[in-house]
Short mmCIF file of C-alpha atoms and ligand atoms in Angstrom, two decimals:
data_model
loop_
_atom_site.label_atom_id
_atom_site.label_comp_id
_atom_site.label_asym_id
_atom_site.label_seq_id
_atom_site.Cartn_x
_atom_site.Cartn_y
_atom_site.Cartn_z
CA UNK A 1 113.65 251.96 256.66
CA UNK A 2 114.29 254.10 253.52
CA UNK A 3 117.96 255.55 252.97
CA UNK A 4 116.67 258.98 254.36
CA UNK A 5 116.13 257.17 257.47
CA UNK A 6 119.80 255.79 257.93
CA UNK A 7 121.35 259.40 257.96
CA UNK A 8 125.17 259.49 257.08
CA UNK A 9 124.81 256.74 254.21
CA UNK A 10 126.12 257.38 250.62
CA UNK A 11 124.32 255.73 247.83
CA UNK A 12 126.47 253.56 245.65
CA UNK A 13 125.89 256.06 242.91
CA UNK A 14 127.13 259.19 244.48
CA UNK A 15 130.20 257.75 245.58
CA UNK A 16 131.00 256.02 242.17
CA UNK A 17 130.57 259.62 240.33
CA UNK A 18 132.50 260.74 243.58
CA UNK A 19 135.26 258.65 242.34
CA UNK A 20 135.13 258.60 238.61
CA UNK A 21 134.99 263.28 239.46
CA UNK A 22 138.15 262.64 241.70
CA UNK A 23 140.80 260.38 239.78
CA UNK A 24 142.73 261.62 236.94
CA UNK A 25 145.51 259.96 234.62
CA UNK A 26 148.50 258.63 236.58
CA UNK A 27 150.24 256.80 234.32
CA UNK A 28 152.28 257.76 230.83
CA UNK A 29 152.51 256.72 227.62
CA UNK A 30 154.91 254.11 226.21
CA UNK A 31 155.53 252.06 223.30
CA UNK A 32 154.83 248.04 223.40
CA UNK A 33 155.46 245.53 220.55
CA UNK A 34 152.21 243.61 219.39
CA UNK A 35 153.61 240.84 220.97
CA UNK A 36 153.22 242.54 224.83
CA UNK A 37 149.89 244.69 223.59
CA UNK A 38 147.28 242.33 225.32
CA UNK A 39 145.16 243.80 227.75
CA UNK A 40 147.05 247.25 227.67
CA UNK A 41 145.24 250.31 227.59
CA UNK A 42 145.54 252.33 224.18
CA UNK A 43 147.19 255.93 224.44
CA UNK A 44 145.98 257.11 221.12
CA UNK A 45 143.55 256.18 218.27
CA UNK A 46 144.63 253.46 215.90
CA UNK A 47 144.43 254.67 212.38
CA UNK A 48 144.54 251.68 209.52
CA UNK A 49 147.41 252.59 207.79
CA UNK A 50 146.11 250.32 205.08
CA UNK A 51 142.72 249.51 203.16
CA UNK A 52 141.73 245.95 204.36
CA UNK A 53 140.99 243.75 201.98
CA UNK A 54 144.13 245.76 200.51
CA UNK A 55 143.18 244.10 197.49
CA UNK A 56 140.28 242.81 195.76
CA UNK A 57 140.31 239.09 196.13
CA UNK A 58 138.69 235.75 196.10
CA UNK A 59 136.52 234.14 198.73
CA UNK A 60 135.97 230.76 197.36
CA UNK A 61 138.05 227.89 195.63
CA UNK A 62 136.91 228.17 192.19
CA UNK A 63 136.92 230.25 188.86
CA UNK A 64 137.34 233.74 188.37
CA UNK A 65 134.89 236.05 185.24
CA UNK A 66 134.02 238.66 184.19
CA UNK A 67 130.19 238.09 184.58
CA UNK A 68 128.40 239.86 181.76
CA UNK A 69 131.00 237.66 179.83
CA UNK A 70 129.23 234.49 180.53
CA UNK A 71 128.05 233.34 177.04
CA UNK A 72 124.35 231.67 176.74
CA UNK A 73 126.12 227.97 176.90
CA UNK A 74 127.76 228.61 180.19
CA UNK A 75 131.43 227.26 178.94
CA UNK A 76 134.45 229.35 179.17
CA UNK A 77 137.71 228.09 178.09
CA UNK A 78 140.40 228.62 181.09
CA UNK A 79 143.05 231.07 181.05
CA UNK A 80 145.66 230.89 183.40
CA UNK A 81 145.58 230.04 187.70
CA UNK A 82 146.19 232.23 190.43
CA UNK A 83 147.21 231.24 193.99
CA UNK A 84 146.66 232.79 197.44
CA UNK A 85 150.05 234.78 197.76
CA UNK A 86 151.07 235.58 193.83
CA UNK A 87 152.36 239.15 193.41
CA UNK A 88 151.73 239.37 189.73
CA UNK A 89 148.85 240.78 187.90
CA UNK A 90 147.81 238.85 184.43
CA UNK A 91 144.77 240.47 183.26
CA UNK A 92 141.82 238.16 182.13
CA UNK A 93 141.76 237.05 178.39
CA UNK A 94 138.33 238.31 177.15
CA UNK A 95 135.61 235.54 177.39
CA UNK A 96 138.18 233.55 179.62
CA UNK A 97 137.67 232.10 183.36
CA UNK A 98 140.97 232.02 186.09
CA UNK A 99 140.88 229.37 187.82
CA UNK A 100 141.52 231.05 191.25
CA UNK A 101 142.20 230.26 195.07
CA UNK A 102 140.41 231.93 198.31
CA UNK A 103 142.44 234.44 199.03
CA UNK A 104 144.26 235.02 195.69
CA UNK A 105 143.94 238.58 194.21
CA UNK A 106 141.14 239.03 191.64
CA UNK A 107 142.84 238.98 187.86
CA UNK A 108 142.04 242.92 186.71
CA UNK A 109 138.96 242.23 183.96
CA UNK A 110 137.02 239.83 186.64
CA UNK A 111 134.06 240.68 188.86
CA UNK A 112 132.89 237.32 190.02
CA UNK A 113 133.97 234.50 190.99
CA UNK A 114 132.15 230.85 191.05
CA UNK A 115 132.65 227.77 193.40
CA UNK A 116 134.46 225.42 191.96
CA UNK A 117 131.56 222.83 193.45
CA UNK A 118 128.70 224.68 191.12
CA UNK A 119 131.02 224.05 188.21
CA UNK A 120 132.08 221.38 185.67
CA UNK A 121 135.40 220.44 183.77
CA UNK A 122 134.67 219.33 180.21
CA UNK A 123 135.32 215.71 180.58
CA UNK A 124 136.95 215.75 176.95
CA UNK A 125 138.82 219.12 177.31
CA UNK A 126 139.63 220.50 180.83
CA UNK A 127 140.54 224.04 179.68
CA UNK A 128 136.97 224.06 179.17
CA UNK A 129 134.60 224.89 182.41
CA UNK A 130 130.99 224.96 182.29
CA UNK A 131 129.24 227.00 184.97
CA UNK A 132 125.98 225.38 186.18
CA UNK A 133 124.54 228.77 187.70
CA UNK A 134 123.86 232.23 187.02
CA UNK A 135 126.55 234.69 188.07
CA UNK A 136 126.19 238.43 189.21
CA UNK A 137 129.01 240.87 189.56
CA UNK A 138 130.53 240.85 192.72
CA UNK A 139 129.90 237.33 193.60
CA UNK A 140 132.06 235.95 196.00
CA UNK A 141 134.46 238.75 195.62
CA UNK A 142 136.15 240.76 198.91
CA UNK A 143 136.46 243.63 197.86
CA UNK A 144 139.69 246.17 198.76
CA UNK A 145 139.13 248.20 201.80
CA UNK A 146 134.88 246.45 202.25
CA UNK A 147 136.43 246.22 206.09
CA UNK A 148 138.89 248.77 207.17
CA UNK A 149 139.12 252.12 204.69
CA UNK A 150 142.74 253.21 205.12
CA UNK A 151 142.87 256.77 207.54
CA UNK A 152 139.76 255.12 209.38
CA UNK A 153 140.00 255.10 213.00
CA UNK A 154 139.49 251.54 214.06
CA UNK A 155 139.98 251.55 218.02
CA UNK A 156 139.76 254.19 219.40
CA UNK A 157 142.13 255.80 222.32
CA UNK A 158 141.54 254.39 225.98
CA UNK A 159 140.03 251.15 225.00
CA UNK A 160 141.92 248.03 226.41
CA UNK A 161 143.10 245.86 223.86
CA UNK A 162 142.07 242.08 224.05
CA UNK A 163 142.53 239.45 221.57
CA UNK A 164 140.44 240.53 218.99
CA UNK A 165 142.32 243.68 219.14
CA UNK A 166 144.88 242.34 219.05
CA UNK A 167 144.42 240.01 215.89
CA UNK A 168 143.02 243.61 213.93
CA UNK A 169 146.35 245.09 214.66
CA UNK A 170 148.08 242.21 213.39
CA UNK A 171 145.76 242.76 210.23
CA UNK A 172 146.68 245.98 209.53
CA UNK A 173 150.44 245.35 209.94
CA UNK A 174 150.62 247.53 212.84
CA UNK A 175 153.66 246.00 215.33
CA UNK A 176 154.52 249.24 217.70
CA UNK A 177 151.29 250.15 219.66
CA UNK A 178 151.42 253.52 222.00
CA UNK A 179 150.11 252.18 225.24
CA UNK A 180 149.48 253.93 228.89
CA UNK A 181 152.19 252.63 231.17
CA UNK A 182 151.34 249.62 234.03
CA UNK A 183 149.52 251.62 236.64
CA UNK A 184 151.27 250.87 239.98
CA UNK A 185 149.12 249.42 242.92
CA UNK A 186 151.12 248.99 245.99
CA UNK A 187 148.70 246.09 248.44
CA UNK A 188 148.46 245.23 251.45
CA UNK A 189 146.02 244.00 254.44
CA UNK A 190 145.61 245.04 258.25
CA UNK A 191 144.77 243.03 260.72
CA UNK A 192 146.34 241.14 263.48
CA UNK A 193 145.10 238.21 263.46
CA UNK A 194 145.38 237.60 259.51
CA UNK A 195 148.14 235.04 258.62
CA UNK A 196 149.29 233.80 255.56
CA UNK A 197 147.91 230.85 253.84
CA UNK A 198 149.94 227.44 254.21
CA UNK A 199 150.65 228.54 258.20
CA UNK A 200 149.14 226.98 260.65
CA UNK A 201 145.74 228.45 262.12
CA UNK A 202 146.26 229.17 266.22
CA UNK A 203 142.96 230.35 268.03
CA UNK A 204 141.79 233.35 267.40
CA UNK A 205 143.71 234.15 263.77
CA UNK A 206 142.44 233.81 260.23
CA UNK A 207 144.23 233.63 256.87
CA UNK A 208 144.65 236.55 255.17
CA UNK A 209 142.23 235.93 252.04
CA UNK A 210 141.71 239.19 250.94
CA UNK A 211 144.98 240.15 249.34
CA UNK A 212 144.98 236.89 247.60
CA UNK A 213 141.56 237.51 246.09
CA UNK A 214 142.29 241.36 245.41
CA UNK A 215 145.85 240.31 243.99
CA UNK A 216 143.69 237.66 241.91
CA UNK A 217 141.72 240.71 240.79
CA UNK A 218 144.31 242.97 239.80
CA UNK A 219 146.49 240.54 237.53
CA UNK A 220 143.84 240.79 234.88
CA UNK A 221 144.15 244.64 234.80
CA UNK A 222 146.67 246.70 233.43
CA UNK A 223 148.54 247.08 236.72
CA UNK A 224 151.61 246.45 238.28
CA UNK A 225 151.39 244.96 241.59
CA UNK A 226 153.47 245.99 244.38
CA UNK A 227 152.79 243.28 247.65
CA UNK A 228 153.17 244.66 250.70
CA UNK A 229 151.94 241.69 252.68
CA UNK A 230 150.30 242.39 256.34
CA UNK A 231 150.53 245.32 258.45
CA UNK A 232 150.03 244.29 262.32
CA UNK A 233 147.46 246.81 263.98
CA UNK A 234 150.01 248.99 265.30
CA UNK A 235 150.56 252.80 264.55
CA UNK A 236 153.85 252.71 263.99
CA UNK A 237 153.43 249.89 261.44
CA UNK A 238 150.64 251.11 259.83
CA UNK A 239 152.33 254.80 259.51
CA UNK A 240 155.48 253.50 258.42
CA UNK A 241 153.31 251.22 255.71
CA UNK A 242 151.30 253.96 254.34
CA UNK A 243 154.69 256.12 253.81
CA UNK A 244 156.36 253.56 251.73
CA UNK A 245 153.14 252.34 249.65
CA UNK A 246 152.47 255.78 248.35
CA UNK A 247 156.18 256.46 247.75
CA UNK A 248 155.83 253.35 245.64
CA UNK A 249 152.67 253.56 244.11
CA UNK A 250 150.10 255.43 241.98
CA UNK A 251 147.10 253.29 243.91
CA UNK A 252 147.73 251.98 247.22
CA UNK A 253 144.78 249.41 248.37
CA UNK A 254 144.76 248.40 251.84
CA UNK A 255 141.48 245.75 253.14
CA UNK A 256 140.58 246.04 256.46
CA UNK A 257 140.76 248.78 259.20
CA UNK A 258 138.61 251.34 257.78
CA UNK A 259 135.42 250.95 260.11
CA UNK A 260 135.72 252.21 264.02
CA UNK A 261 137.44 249.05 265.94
CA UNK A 262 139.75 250.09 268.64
CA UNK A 263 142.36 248.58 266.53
CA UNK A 264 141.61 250.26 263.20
CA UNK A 265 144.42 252.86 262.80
CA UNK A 266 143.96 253.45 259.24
CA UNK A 267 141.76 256.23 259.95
CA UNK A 268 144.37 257.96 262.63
CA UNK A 269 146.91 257.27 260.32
CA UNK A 270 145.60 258.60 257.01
CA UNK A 271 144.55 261.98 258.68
CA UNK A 272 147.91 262.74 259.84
CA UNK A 273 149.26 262.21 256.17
CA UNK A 274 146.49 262.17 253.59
CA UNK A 275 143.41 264.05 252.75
CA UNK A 276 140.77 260.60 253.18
CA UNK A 277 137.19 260.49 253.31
CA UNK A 278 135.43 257.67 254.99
CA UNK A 279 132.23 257.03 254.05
CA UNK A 280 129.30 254.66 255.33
CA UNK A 281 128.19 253.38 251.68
CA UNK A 282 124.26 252.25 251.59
CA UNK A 283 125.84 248.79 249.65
CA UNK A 284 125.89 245.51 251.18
CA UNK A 285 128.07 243.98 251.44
CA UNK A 286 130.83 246.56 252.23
CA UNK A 287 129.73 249.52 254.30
CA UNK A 288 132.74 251.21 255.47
CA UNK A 289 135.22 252.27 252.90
CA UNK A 290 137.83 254.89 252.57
CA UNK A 291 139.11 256.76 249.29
CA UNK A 292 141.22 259.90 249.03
CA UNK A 293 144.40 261.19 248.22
CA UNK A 294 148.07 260.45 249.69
CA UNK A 295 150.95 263.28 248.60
CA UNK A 296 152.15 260.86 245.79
CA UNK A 297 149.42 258.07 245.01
CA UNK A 298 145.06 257.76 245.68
CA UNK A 299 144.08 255.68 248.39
CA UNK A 300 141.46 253.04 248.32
CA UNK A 301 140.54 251.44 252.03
CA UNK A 302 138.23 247.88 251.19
CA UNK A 303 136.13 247.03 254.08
CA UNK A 304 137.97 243.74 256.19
CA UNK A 305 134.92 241.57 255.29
CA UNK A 306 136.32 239.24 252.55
CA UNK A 307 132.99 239.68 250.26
CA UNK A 308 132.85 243.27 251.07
CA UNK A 309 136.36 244.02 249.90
CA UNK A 310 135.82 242.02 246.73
CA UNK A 311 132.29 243.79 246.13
CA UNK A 312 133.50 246.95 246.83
CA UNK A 313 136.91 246.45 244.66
CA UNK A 314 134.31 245.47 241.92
CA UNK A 315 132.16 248.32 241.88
CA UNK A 316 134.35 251.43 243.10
CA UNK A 317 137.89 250.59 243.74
CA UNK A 318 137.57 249.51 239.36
CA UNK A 319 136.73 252.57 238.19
CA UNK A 320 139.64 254.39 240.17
CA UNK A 321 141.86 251.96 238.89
CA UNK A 322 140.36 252.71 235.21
CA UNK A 323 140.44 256.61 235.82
CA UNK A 324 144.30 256.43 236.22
CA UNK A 325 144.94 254.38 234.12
CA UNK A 326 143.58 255.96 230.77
CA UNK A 327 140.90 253.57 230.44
CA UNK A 328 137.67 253.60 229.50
CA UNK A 329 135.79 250.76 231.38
CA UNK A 330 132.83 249.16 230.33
CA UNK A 331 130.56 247.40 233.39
CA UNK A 332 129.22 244.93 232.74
CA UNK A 333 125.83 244.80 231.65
CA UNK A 334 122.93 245.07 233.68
CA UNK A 335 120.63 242.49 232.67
CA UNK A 336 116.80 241.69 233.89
CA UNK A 337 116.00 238.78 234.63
CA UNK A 338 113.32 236.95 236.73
CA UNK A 339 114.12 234.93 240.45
CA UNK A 340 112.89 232.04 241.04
CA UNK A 341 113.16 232.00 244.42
CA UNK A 342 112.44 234.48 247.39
CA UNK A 343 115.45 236.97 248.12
CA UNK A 344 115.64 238.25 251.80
CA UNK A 345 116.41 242.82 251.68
CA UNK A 346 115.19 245.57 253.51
CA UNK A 347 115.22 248.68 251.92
CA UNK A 348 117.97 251.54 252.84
CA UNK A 349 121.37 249.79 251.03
CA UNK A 350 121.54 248.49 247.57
CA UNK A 351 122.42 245.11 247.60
CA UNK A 352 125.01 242.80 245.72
CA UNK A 353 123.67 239.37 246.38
CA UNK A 354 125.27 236.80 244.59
CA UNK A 355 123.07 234.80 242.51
CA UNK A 356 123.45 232.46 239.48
CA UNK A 357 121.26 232.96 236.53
CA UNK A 358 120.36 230.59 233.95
CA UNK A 359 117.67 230.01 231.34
CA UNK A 360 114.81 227.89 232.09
CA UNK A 361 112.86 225.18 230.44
CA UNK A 362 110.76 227.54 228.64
CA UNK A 363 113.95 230.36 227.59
CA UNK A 364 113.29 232.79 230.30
CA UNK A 365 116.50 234.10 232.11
CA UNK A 366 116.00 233.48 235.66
CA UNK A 367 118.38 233.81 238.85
CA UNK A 368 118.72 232.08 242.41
CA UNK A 369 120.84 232.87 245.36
CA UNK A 370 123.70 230.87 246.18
CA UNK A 371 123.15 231.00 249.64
CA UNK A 372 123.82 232.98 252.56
CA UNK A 373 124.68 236.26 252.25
CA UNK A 374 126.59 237.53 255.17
CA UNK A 375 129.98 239.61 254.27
CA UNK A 376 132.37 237.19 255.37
CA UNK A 377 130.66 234.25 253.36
CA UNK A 378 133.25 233.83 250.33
CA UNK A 379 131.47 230.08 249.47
CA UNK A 380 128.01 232.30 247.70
CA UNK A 381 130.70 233.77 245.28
CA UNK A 382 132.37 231.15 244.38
CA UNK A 383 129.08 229.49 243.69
CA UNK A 384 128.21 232.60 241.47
CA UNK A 385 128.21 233.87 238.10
CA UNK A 386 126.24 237.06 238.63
CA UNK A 387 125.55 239.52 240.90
CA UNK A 388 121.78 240.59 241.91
CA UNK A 389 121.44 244.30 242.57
CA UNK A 390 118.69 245.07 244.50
CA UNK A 391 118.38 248.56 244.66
CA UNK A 392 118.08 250.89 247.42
CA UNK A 393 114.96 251.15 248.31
CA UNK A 394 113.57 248.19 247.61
CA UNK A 395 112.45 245.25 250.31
CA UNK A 396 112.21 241.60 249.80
CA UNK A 397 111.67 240.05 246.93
CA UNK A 398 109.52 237.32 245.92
CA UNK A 399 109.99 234.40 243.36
CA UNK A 400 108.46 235.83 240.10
CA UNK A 401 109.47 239.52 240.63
CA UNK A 402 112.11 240.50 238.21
CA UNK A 403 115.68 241.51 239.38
CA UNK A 404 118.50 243.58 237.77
CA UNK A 405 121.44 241.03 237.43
CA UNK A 406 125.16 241.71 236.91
CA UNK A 407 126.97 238.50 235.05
CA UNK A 408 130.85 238.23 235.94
CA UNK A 409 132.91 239.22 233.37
CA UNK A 410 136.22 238.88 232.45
CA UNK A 411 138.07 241.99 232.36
CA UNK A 412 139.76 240.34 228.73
CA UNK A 413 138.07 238.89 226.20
P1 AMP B 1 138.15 245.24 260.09
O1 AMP B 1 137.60 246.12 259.04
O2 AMP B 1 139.63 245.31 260.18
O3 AMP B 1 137.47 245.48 261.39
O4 AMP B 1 137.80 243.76 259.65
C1 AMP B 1 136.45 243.32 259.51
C2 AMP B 1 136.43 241.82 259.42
O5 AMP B 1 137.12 241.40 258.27
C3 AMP B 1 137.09 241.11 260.59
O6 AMP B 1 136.34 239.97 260.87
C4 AMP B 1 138.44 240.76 260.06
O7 AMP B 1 139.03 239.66 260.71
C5 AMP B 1 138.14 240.45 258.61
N1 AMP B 1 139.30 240.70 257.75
C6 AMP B 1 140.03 241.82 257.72
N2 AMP B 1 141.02 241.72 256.85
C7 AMP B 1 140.93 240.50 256.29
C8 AMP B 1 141.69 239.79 255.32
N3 AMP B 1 142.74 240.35 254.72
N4 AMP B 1 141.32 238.54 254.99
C9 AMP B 1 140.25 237.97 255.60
N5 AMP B 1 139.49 238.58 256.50
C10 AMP B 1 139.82 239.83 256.88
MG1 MG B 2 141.01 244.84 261.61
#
């Protein structure tokens, strides 16, 4: 069965340019110290307010010329030293070395400098150094502003800072960064037979895994979380829920309820006080899923299945979450790579079956499945490190075909 055959399914696509057309900037801007910068999402372009180097300087232990000054013997009688740190400028003596230390600033009259290990000390005069090589201007020399040009942008606005970031910043002397504020997700699940982890189980109930997972998910991203535990499968409840999440909240995220149980009231609910679409996604996992807009916040509904709500989070719920917040996301890479095994699909949904890749014996990339692949099987993600999108239309697959993969990435670096 083709997708044109399962009428009423949206394809992954649509709905993520759906979503990424829909959401718009939620959050404002603020200043953070350096210190609290990490994963925050940039309000404006940094511009180096400095050259970096922000002075020419050594990158070696050793002695510091001028290199056309090198006589035909290769000795130079030493000058004077200069250390990593000194503030004062003595000029080079003509036909003099510095001795001089990585990171110290080049004496004005040098162009060079030579490792102390390709040089000698006179053994009966050490203010005299022989230099066992040839020398070219510029050797070993870091030159002011070869890495940042002050007035250059170096990051630009809406990229989330992570440590590298955050060590440039540092570079440049830059402590007070103008950041979008913590976006605020109010949470919460919907069932009534989810309890909370460290109960004990009676028949018929399950713990509630998907706010731990989602919760797990959101405290790498520039959000604030606001927990609003379980919601029974009651109207009232779930009303009364809704109203104080998006009083709270720019995003409120709710798993469960969303498909057409006799106990899923989201969909009641959310008409009376929202403007919600539902859609039947062609992804699996994670068919049913809601998105739309509350009078104060967006509204994301995950599907109840654990690996659908984390699939679904991942791929749509993310680039909501991005939208609002001023960020602009990068997915991860989609990678080829080959499968060494046989991977069960029939065409009509794209697929996120989780795999794990790895190079073989002879260097090729190649990925297996973890398992079984029903919704509510967490144990094939946590064997994962990749997801294997098999798209749309395509049936099974068998070993030796190549696959488009997705590797699990960390949000921050
Ligand atoms: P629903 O969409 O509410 O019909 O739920 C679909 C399936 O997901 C059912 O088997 C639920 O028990 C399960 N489910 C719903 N919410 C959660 C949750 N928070 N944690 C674990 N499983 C859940
Ligand atoms: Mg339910």
């Amino acid at each position: 069965m083709d997708c044109c055959s399962q009428p009423g399914l949206m394809p992954i696509e649509q709905a993520r340019s759906l979503l990424r057309d829909s959401a718009s900037l939620k959050t404002q801007i603020q200043t953070v110290s350096l210190e609290d910068a990490l994963g925050r999402v940039l309000a404006e372009d940094i511009v180096s307010p400095i050259n970096i180097p922000p002075f020419d300087n050594s990158a070696m232990d050793g002695y510091a010329i001028c290199a056309e000054q090198l006589p035909n013997n290769k000795t130079l009688p030493l000058s004077h030293k200069v250390f990593a740190g000194d503030t004062q400028q003595l000029a080079l003596e003509s036909g003099h070395c510095v001795r001089i230390m990585t990171g110290a600033p080049l004496p004005p009259g040098c162009d060079a400098v030579e490792m102390q290990e390709n040089t000698e000390i006179n053994a009966d005069n050490e203010q005299q150094i022989t230099f066992n090589q040839p020398i070219n201007k510029g050797k070993n020399v870091r030159l002011k502003g070869e890495d940042v040009k002050q007035g250059q942008v170096v990051i630009p606005a809406k990229t989330r800072l992570n440590s590298s970031h955050i060590g440039l910043l540092a570079t440049l002397g830059i402590n007070e960064i103008s950041v979008q504020s913590l976006l605020k997700v109010a949470l919460f699940s919907s069932g009534d037979e989810l309890i909370q982890p460290g109960k004990t189980l009676k028949h018929g109930q399950i713990y509630d895994s998907n706010r731990f997972a989602i919760r797990a998910l959101l405290a790498k991203l520039p959000v604030e979380i606001i927990d609003l535990g379980v919601i029974a499968d009651d109207k009232q409840l779930v009303t009364e829920a809704f109203i104080k999440a998006d009083q709270v909240a720019d995003i409120v995220i709710c798993s469960g309820g969303v498909s057409v149980g006799e106990a899923d009231y989201t969909k009641l609910v959310l008409d009376e006080i929202g403007d919600i679409n539902f859609w039947k996604l062609a992804i699996k996992p994670g068919k049913p899923f809601a998105y739309g807009k509350l009078p104060n916040s967006y509204f994301i509904g995950l599907p109840g299945n654990p690996v659908s709500a984390y699939v679904t989070f991942y791929k749509l719920a993310m680039l909501v979450i991005a939208k609002t917040c001023g960020w602009d996301y990068k997915e991860p890479l989609a990678i080829p790579a080959k499968s060494s095994q046989d991977f069960k699909k029939s065409p009509g949904r794209t697929d996120y079956q989780r795999g794990f890749a790895s190079i073989s014996a002879s260097g090729q990339l190649e990925v297996k499945s973890t398992g079984a692949q029903g919704s509510a099987i967490f144990t094939s993600l946590t064997e994962a490190n990749c997801f294997v999108v098999l798209e749309q239309d395509r049936g099974r697959v068998s070993a030796g075909e190549m696959v488009t993969i997705e590797m699990f990435a960390e949000p921050i670096l």
